[in-house]
Coordinates of N, CA and C in Angstrom, one line a residue:
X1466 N 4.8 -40.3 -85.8 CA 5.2 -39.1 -85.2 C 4.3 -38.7 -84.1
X1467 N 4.4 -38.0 -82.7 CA 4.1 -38.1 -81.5 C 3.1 -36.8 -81.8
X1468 N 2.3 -36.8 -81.4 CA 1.3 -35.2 -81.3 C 1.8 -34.3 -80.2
X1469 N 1.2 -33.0 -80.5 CA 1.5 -31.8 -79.8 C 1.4 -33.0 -78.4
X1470 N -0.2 -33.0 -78.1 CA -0.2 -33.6 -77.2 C 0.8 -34.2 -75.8
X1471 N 0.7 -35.4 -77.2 CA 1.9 -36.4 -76.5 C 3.0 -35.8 -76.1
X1472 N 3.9 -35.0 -76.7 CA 5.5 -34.5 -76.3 C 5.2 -33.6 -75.2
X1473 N 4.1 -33.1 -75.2 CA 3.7 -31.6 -73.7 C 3.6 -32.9 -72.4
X1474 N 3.3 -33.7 -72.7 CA 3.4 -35.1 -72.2 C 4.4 -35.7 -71.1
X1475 N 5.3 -35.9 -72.3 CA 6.6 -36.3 -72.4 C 7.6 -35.4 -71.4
X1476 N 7.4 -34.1 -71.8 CA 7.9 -33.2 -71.1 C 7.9 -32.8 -69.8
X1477 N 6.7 -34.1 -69.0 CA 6.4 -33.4 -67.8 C 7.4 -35.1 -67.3
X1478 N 8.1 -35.8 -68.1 CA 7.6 -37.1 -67.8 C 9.4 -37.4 -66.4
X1479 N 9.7 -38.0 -65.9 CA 10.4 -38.2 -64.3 C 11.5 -38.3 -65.0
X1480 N 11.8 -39.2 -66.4 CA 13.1 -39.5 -66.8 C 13.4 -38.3 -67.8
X1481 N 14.5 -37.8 -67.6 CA 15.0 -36.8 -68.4 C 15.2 -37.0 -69.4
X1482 N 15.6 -38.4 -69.9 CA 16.0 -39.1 -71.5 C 14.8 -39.0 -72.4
X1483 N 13.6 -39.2 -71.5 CA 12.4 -39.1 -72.1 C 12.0 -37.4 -72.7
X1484 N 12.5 -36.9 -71.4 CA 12.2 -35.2 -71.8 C 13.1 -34.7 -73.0
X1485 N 14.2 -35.0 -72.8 CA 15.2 -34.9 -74.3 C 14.5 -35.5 -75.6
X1486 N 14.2 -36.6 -75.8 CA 13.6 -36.9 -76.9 C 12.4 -36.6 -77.3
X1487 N 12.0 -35.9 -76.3 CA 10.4 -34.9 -76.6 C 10.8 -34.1 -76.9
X1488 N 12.3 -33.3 -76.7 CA 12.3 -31.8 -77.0 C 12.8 -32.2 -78.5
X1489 N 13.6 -33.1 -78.5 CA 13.9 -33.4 -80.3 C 12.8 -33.2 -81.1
X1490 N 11.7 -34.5 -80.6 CA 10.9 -34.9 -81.6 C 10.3 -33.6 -81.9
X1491 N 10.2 -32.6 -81.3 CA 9.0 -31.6 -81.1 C 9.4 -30.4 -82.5
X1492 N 10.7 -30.8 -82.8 CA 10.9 -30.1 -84.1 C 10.1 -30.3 -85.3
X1493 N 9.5 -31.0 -85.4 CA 8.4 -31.8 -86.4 C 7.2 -31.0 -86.1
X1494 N 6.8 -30.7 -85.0 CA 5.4 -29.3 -85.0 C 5.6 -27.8 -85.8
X1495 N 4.6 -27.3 -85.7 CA 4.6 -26.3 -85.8 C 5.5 -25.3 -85.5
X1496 N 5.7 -24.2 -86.0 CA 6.3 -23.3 -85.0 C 5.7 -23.3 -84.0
X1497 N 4.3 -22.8 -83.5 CA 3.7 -22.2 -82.1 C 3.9 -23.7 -81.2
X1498 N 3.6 -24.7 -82.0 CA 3.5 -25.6 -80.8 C 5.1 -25.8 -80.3
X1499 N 6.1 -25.9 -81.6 CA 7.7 -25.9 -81.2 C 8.0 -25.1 -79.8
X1500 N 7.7 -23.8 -80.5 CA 7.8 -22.9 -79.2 C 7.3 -23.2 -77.8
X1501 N 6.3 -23.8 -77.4 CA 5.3 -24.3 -76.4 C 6.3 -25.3 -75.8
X1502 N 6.8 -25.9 -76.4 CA 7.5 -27.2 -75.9 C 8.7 -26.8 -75.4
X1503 N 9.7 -25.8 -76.1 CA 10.4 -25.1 -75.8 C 10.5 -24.3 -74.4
X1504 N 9.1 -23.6 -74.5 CA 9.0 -22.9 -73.1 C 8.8 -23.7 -72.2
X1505 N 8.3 -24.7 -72.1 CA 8.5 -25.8 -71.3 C 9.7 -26.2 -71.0
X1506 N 10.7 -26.7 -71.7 CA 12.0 -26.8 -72.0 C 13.1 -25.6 -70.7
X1507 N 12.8 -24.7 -71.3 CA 13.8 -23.6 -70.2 C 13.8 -23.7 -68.8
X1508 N 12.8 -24.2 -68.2 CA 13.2 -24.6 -66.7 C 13.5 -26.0 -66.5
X1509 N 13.4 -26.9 -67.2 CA 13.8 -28.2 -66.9 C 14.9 -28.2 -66.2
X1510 N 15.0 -29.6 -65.2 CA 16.0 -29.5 -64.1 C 17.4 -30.4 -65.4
X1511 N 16.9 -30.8 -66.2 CA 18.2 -31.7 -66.7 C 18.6 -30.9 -68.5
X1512 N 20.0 -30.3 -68.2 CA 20.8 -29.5 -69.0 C 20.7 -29.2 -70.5
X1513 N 20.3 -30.8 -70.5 CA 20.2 -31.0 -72.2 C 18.8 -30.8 -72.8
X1514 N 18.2 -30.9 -72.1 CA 16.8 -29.9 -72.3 C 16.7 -28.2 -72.5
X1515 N 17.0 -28.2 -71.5 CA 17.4 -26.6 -71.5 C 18.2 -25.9 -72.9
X1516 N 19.4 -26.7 -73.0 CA 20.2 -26.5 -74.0 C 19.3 -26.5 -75.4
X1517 N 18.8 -27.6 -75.5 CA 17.7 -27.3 -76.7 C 16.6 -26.8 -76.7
X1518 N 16.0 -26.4 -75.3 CA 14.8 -25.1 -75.6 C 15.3 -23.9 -75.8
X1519 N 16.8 -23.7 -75.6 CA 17.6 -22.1 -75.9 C 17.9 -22.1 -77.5
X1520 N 18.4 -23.7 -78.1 CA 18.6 -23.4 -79.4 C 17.2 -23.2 -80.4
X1521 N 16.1 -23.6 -79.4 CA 14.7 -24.1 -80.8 C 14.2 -22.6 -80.7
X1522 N 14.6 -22.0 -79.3 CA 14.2 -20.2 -79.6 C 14.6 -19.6 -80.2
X1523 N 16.0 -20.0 -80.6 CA 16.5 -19.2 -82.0 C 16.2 -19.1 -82.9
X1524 N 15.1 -20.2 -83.2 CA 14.4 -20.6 -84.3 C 12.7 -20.0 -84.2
X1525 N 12.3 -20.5 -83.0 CA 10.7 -19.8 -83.1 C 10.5 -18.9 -82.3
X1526 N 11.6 -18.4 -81.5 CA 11.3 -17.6 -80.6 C 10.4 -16.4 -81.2
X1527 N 10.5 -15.8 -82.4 CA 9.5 -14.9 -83.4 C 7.8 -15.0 -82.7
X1528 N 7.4 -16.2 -82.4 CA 6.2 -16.3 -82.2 C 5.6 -15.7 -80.5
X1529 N 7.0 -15.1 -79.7 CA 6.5 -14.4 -78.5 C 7.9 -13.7 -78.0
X1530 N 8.1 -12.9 -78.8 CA 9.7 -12.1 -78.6 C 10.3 -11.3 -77.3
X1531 N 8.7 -10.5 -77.0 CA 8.9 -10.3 -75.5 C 9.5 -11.3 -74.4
X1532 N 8.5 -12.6 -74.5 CA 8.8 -13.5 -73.7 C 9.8 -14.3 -73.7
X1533 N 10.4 -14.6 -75.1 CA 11.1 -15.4 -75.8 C 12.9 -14.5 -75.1
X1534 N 12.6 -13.2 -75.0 CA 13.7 -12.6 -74.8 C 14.2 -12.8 -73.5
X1535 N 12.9 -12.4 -72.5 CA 12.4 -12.7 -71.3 C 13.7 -14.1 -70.5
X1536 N 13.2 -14.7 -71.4 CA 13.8 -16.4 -71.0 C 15.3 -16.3 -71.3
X1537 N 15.8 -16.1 -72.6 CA 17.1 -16.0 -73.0 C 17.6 -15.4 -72.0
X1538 N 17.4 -14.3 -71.9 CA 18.2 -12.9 -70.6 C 18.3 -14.0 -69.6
X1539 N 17.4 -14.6 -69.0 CA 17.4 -15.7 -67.7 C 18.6 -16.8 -67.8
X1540 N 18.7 -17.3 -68.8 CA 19.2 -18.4 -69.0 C 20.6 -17.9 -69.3
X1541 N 21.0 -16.9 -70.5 CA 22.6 -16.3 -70.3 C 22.7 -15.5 -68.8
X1542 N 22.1 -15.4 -68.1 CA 22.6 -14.7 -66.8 C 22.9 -15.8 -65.5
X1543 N 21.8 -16.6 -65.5 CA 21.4 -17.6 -64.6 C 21.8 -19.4 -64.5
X1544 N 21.5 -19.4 -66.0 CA 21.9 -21.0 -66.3 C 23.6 -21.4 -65.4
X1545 N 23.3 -22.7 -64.5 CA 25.0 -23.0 -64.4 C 25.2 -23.7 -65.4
X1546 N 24.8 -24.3 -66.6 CA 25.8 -24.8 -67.6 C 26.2 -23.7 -68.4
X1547 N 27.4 -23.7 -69.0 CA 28.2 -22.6 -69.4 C 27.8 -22.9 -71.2
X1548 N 27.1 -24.2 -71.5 CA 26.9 -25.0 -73.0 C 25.5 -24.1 -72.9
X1549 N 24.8 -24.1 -71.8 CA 23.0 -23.4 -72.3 C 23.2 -22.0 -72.0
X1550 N 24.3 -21.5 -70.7 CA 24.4 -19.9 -71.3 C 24.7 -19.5 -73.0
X1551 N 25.8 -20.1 -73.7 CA 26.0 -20.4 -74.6 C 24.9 -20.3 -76.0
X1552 N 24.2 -21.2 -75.9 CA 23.0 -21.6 -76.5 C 22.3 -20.3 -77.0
X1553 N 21.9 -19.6 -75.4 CA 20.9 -18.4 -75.3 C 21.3 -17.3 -75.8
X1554 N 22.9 -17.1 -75.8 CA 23.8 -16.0 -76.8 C 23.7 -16.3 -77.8
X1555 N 23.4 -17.5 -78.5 CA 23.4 -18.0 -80.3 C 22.1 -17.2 -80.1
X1556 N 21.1 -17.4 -79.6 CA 19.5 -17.5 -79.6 C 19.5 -16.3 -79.6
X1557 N 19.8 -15.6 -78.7 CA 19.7 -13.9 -78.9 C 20.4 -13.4 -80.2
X1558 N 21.1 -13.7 -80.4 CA 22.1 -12.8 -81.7 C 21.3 -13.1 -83.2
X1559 N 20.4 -14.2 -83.1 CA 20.1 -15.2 -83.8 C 18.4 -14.5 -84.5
X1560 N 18.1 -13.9 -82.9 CA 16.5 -13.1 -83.3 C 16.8 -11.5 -83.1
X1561 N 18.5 -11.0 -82.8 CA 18.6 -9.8 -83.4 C 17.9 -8.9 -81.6
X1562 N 18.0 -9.4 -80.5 CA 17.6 -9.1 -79.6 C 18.3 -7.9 -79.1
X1563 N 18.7 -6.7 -79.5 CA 19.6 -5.8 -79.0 C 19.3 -5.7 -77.6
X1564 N 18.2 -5.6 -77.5 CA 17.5 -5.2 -76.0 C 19.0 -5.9 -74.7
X1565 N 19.0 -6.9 -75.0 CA 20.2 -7.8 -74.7 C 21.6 -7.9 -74.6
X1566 N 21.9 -6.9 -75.5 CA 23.5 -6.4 -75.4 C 23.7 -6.2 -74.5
X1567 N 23.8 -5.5 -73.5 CA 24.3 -5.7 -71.9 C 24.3 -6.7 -71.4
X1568 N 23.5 -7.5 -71.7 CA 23.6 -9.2 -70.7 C 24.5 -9.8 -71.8
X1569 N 24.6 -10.1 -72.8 CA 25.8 -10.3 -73.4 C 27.6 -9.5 -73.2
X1570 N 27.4 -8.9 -72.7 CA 28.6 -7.8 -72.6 C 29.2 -8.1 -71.3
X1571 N 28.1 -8.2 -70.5 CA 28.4 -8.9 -68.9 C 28.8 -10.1 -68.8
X1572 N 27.8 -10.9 -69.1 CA 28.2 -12.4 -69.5 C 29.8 -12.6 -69.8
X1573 N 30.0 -12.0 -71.2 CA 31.5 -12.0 -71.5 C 32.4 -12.0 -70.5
X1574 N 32.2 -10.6 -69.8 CA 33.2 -10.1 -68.7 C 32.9 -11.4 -67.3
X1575 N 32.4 -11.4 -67.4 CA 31.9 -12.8 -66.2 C 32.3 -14.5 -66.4
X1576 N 32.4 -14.3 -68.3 CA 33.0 -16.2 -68.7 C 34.2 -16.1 -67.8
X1577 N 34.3 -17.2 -66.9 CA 35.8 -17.5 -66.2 C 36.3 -18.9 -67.1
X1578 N 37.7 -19.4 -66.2 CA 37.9 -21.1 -66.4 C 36.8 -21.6 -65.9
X1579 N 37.0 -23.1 -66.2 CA 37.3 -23.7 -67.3 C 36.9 -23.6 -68.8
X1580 N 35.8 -23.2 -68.5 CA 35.2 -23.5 -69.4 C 34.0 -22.3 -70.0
X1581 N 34.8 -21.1 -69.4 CA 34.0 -19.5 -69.8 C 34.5 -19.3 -71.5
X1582 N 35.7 -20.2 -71.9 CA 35.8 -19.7 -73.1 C 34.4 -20.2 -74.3
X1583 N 34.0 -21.2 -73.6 CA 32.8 -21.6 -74.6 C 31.4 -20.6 -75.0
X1584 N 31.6 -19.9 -73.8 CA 30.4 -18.4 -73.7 C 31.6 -17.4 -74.4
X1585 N 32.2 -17.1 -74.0 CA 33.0 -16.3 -74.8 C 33.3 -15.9 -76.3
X1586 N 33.5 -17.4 -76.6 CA 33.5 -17.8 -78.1 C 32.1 -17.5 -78.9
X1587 N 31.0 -18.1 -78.1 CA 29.8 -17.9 -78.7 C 29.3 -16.3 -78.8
X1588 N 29.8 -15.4 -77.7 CA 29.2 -14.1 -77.9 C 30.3 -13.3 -78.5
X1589 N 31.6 -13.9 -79.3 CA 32.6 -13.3 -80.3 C 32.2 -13.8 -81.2
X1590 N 31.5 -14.8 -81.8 CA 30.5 -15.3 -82.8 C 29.9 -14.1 -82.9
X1591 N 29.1 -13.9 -82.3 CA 27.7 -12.8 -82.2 C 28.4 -11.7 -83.0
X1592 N 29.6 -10.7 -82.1 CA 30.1 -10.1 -82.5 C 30.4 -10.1 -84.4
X1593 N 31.3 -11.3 -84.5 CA 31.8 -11.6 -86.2 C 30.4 -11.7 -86.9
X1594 N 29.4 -12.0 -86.7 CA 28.7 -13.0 -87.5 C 27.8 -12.0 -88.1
X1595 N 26.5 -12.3 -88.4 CA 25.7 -11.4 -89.4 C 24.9 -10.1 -88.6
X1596 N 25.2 -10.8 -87.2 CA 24.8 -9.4 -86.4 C 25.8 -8.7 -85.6
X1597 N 26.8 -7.4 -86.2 CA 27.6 -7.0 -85.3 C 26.9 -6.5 -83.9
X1598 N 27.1 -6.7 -82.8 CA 26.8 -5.7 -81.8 C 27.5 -4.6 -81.2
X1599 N 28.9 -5.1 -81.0 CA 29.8 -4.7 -80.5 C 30.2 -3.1 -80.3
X1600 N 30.5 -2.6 -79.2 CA 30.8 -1.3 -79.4 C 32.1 -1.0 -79.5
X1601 N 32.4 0.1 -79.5 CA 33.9 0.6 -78.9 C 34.3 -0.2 -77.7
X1602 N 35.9 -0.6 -77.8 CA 36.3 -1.2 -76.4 C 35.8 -2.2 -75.9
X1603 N 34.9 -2.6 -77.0 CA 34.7 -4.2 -76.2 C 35.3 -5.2 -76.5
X1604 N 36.5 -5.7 -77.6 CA 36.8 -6.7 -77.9 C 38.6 -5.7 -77.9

């Protein structure tokens, strides 16, 4: 199994395939270090990274919520894959981030074609699931 070390490593490394399999392996650390690798993770130039530094914060984001929140807000507003905006609305609803309801509420109103229904779906997840948000008139 790869050390903190090595995957902080990995993560800087030219091929992307390499960066994805560091963000995998990195589930095997700690929380703090998961998180670390993670934060790493949210600006990577290649998608499938990203996508799983938005899902591992759903999981450790606890360990820096300010910041953790910080990134999510970035990534549902900002991200062009419509799969890591996605992600960041599981991740937020996930750590209970109210602060966030407006960028989720926007977001929604903002999913277009082709492929807005996949943000859409995930922030009517949000809605059904163990954390209602939802206000009057929004669905």
């Amino acid at each position: 199994m790869p050390t903190f070390e090595e995957l902080k490593a990995q993560m800087q490394d030219d091929d992307g395939g390499v960066r994805v399999r560091a963000a995998v392996a990195s589930r095997a650390l700690s929380p703090a270090e998961q998180f670390a690798i993670a934060c790493m993770g949210v600006h990577d130039s290649n998608a499938r990274v990203r996508y799983d530094a938005a899902s591992r914060l759903g999981t450790v984001g606890h360990c820096d919520l300010s910041q953790t929140e910080e990134m999510l807000r970035t990534l549902l507003r900002e991200d062009p894959e419509t799969d890591v905006r996605a992600a960041a609305a599981d991740a937020i609803a996930a750590l209970k981030l109210t602060a966030a309801y407006d960028d989720l509420m926007t977001a929604y109103a903002e999913a277009t074609a082709p492929d807005g229904w996949l943000l859409r779906f995930s922030i009517v997840a949000v809605r059904w699931g163990n954390w209602a948000i939802a206000g009057p008139g929004i669905f």
